[in-house]
Short mmCIF file of C-alpha atoms in Angstrom, two decimals:
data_model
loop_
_atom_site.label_atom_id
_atom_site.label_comp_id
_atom_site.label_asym_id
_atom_site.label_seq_id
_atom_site.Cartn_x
_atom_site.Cartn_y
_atom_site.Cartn_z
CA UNK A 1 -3.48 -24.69 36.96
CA UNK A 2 -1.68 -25.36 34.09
CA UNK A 3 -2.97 -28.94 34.42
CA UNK A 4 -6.24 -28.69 34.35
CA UNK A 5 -5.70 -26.75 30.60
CA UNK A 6 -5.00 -28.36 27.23
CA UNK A 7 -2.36 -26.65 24.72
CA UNK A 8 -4.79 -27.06 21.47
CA UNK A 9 -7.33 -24.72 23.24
CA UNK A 10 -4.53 -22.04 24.12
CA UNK A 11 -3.46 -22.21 20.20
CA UNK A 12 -6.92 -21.77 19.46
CA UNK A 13 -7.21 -18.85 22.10
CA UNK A 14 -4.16 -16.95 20.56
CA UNK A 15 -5.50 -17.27 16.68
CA UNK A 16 -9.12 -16.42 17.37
CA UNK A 17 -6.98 -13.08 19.50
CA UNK A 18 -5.07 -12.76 16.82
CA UNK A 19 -7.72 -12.04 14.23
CA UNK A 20 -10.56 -10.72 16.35
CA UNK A 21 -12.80 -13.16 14.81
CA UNK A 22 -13.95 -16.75 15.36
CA UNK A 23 -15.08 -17.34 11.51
CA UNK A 24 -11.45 -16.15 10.57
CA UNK A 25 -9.77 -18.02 13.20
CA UNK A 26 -11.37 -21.17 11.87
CA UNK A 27 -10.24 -21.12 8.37
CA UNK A 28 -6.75 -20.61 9.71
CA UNK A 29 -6.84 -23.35 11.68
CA UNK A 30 -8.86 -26.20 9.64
CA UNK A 31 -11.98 -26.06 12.04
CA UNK A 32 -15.41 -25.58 11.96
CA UNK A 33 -16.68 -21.94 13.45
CA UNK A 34 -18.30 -24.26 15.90
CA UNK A 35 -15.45 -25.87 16.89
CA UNK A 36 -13.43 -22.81 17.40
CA UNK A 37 -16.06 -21.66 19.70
CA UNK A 38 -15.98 -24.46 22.14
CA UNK A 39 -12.32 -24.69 22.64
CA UNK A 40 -12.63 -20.65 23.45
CA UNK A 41 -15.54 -21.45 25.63
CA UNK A 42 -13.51 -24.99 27.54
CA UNK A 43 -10.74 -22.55 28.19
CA UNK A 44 -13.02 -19.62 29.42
CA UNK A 45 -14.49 -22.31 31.69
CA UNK A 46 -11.28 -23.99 32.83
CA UNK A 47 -10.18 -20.47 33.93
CA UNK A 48 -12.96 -19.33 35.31
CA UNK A 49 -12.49 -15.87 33.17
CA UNK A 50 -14.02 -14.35 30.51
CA UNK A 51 -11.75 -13.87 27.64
CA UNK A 52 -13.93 -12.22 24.68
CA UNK A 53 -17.17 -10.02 24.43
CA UNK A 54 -18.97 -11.06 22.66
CA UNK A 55 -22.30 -8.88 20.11
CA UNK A 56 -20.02 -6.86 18.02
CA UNK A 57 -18.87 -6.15 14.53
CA UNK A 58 -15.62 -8.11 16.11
CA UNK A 59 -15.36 -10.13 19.24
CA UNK A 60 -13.65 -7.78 21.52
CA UNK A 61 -10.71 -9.28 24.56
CA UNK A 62 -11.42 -8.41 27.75
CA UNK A 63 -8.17 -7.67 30.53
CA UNK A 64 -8.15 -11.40 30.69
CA UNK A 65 -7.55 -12.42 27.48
CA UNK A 66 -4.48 -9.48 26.70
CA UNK A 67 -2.83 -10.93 29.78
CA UNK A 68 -2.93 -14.49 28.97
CA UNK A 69 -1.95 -13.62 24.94
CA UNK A 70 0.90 -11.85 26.18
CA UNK A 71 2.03 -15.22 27.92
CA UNK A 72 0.90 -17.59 26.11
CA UNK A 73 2.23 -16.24 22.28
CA UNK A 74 5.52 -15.62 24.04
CA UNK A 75 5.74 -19.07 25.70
CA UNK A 76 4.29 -20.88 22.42
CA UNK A 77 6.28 -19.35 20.44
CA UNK A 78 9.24 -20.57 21.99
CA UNK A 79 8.53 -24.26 22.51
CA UNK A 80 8.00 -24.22 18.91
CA UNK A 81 11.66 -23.07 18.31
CA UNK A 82 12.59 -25.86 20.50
CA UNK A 83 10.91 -28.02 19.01
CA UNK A 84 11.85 -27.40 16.08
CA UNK A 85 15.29 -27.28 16.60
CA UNK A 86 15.23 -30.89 18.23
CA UNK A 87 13.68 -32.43 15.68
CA UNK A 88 16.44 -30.65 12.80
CA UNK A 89 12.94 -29.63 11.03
CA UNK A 90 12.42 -26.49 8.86
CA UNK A 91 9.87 -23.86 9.84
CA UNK A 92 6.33 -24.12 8.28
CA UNK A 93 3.27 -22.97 7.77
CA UNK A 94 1.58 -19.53 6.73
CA UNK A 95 3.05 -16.35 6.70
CA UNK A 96 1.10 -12.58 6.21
CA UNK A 97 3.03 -10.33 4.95
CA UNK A 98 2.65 -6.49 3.47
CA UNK A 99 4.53 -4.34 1.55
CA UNK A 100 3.82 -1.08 -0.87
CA UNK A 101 3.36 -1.76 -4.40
CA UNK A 102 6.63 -0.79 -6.03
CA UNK A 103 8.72 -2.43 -3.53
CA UNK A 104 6.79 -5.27 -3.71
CA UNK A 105 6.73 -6.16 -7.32
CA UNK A 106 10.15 -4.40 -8.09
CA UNK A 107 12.14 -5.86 -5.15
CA UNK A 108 10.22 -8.08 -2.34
CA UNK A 109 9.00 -10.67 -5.83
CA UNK A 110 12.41 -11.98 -6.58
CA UNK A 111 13.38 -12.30 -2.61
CA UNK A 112 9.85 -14.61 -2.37
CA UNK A 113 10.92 -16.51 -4.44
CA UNK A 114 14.49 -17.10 -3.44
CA UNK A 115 12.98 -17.92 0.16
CA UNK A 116 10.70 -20.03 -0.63
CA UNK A 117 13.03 -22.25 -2.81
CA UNK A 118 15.03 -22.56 0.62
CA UNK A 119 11.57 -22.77 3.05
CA UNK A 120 9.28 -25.09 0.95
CA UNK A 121 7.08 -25.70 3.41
CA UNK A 122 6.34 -22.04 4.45
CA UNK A 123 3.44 -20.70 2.60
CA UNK A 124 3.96 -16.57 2.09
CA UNK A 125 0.70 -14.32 1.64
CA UNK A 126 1.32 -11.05 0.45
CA UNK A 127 -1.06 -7.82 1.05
CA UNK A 128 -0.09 -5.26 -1.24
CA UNK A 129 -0.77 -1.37 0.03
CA UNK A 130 -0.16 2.04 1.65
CA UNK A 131 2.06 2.11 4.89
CA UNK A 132 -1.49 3.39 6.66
CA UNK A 133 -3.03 -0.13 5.61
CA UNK A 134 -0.36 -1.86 7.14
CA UNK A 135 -0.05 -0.21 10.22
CA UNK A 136 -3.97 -0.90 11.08
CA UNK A 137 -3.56 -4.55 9.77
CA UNK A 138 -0.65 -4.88 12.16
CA UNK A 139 -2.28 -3.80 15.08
CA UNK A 140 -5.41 -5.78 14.17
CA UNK A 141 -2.78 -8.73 14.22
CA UNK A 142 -3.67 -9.68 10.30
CA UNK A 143 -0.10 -9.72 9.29
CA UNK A 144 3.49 -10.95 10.52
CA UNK A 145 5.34 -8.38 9.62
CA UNK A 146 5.06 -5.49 6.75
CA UNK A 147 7.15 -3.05 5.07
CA UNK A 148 6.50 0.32 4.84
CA UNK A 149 7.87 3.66 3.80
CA UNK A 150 8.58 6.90 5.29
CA UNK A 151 4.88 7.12 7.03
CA UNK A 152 3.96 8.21 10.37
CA UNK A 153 3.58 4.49 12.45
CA UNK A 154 1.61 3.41 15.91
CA UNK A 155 3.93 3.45 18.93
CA UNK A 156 3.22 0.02 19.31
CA UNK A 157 4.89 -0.93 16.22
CA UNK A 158 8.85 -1.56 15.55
CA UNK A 159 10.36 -0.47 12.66
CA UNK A 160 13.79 -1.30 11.49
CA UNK A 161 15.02 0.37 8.04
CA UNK A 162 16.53 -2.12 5.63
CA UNK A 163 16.32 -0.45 2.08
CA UNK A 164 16.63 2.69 0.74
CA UNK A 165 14.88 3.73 -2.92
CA UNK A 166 15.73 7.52 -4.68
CA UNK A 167 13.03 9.19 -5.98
CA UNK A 168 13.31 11.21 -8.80
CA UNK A 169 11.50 13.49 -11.01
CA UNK A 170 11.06 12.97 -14.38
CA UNK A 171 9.27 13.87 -17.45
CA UNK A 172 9.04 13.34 -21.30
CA UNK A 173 10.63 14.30 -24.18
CA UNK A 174 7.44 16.54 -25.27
CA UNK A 175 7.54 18.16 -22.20
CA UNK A 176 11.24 19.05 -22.20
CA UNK A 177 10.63 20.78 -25.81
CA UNK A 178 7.45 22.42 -24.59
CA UNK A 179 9.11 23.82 -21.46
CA UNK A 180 12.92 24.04 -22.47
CA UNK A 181 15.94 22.63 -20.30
CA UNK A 182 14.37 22.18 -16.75
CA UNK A 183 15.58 24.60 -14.38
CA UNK A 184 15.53 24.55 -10.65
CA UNK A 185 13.80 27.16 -10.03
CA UNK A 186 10.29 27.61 -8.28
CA UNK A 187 9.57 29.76 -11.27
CA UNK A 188 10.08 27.25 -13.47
CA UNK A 189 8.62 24.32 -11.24
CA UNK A 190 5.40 26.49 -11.38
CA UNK A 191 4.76 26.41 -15.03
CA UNK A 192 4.85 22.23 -15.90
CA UNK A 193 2.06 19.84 -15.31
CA UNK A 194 2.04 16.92 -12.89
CA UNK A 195 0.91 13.68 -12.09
CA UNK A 196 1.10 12.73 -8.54
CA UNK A 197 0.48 10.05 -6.42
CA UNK A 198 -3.04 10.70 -4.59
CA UNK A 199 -4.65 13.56 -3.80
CA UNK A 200 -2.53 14.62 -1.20
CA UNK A 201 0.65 14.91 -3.60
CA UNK A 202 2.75 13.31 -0.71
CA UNK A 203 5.88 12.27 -3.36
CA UNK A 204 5.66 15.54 -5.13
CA UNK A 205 5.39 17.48 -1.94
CA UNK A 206 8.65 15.79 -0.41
CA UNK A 207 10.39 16.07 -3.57
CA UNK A 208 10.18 19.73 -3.34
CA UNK A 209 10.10 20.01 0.40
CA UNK A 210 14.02 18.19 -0.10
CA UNK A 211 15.16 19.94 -3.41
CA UNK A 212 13.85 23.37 -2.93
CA UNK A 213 13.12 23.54 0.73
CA UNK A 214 9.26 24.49 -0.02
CA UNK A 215 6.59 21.75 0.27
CA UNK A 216 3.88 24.05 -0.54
CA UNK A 217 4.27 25.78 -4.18
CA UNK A 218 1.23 26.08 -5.95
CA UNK A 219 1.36 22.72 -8.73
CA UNK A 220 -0.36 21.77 -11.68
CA UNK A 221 -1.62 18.55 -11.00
CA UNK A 222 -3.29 16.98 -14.25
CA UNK A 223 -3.98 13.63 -12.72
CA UNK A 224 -3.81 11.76 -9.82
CA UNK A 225 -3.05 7.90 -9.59
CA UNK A 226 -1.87 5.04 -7.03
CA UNK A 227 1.16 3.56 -8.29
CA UNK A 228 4.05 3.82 -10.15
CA UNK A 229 2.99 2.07 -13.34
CA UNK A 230 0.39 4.36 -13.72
CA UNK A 231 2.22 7.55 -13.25
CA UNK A 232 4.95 6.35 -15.62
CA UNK A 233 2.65 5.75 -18.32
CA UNK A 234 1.04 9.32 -18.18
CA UNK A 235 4.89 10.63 -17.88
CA UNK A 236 5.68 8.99 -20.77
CA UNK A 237 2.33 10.09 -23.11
CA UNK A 238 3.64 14.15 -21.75
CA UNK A 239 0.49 14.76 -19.70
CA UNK A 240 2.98 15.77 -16.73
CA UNK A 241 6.20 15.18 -14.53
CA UNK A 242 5.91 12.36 -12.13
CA UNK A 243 8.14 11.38 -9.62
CA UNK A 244 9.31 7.72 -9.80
CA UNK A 245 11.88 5.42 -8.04
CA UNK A 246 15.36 5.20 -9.01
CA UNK A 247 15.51 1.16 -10.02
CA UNK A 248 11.89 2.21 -12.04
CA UNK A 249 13.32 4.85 -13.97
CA UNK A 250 16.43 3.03 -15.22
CA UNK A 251 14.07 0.19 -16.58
CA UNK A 252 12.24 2.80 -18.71
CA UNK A 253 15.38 4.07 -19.82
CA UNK A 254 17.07 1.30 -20.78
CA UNK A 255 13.96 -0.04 -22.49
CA UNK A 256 14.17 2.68 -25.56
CA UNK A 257 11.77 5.40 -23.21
CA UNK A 258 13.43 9.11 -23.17
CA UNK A 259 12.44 9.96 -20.33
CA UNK A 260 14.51 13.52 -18.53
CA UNK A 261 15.79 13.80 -15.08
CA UNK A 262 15.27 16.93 -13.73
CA UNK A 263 17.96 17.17 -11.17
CA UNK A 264 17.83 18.82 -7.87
CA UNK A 265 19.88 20.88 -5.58
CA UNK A 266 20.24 18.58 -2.81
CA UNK A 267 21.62 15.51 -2.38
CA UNK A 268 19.23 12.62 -3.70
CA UNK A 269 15.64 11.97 -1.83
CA UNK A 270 15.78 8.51 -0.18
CA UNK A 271 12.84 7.02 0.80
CA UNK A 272 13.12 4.47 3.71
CA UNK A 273 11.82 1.19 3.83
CA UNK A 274 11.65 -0.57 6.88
CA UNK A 275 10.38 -3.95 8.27
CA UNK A 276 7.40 -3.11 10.77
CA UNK A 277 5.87 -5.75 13.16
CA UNK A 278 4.07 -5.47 16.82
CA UNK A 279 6.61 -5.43 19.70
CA UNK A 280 4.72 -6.52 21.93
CA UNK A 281 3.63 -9.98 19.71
CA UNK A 282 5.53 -12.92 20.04
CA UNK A 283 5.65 -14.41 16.19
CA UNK A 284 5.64 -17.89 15.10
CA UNK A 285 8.50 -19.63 13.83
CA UNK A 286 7.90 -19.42 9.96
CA UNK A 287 7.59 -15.60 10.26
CA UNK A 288 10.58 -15.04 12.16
CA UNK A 289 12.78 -16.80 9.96
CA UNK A 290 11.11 -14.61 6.82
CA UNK A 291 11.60 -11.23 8.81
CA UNK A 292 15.40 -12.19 9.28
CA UNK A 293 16.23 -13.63 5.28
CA UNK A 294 14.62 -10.41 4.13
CA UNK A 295 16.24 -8.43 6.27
CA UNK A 296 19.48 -9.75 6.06
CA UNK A 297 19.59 -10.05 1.82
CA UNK A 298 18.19 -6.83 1.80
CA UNK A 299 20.76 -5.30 3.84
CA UNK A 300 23.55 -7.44 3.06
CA UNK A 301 22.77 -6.21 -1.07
CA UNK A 302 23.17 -3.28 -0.56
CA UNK A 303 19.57 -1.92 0.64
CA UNK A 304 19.50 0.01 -2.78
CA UNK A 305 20.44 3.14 -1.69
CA UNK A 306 22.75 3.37 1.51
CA UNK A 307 20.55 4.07 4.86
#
């Protein structure tokens, strides 16, 4: 059988799977929406299968089209590398990545930049976001690989922790004056302001959940915001204590800002971050080769905090 197919139609096949959609399958690959179409349609009628229903908000893949994606992605995947490695040639071409915001422009930034001076011709696009986004854009196969924090992910997606970042509370000079020495006590937890990170206070909430062994005291939350630039800035003007990463605080510091810890009684909250991707989906070349340099600088430095 494997004759009577032709290999451009199967790399068509395992894009347009890949993204669910023919329109974003051709801009991928350099094609017209048309022309995406017929390959799909040569190599439906060269199997004599079915591989996509079709009168949806996204084409959907039948049995068929799972199986052979399973096969093909694997077996592609692998000629590539030996290809590749015949002809002494560097990966290219694109690779999706994702990462949370702080991470990203604190820490993943400088890495991009040291791999792509190494992997010209690989071409990195980043989606910045919550661990939540990138576990749905992983399973809808929109990106490589992603890394996310401590957050609940599919079964169907591999994690592998290779960073650690301490989170710490914080909060202005005003505030310190207002409320005196910070104590830990709930008592004294009870009485300052906050600004969290969305409405579901998840960072404040594990804070206290680690320090004082009670997620759920009642806090004053003045204002509720997305990232850690923003929280730092209403930290800093006194509207509330914010929790912010370790690496984010010292910049703030050593820029002039006097900013107070307030200290714990545990040892320091880590959050993880690992490198997520699909087990089950065989990745090209370029992304591999990303997924192990980050991995291994960011392990081999250190991984902030040890994990």
């Amino acid at each position: 059988m494997i004759d009577q197919l032709n290999l451009n139609q199967l790399r068509v096949f395992a894009v347009v799977y890949r993204h669910r959609s023919m329109t974003r399958a051709a801009k991928e690959l350099h094609l017209t929406q048309s022309g995406v179409s017929q390959h799909v349609m040569s190599l439906e009628a060269s199997l004599g299968q079915k591989l996509f229903d079709r009168g949806f908000s996204e084409i959907v893949p039948t049995s068929a089209a799972q199986a052979l994606y399973e096969g093909c992605a694997k077996g592609m995947g692998e000629l590539e590398q030996a290809l590749l490695k015949i002809s002494n040639q560097k990966p290219s071409g694109i690779v999706r990545l994702g990462c949370p915001p702080e991470f990203g422009y604190n820490i993943l930034l400088p890495l991009m930049h040291a791999f792509q001076v190494h992997y010209e011709s690989v071409v990195v696009r980043l989606t910045i976001g919550s661990a939540s986004k990138m576990n749905q854009s992983l399973l809808n196969g929109e990106l490589d690989f992603a890394f996310v924090d401590d957050h609940p992910m599919d079964l169907r997606v591999r994690t592998v922790p290779v960073y650690g970042e301490t989170l710490e509370l914080c909060m202005s000079e005003t505030l310190h004056q207002k409320f005196g020495k910070p104590r830990h006590s709930e008592a004294y937890y009870r009485k300052l302001p906050y600004v969290a990170y969305f409405e579901e206070e998840p960072v404040l909430r594990r804070w206290f959940g680690h320090h004082l062994g009670n997620r759920d005291i009642p806090l004053n939350v003045r204002a509720y915001l997305s990232d850690a630039e923003s929280v730092s800035r209403m930290v800093l003007v006194g509207l509330g204590a914010g929790v912010l990463p370790h690496y984010f605080l010292e910049t703030l510091i050593a820029q002039g800002h006097p900013l107070r810890r307030v200290r714990g009684s545990a040892d320091a909250l880590v959050n993880r971050i690992s490198i997520a991707h699909m087990g089950a989906r065989t990745l090209s070349v370029a992304a591999i080769e990303a997924m192990r340099f980050f991995k291994e600088t960011l392990i081999e430095s250190g991984g902030g905090t040890r994990i």
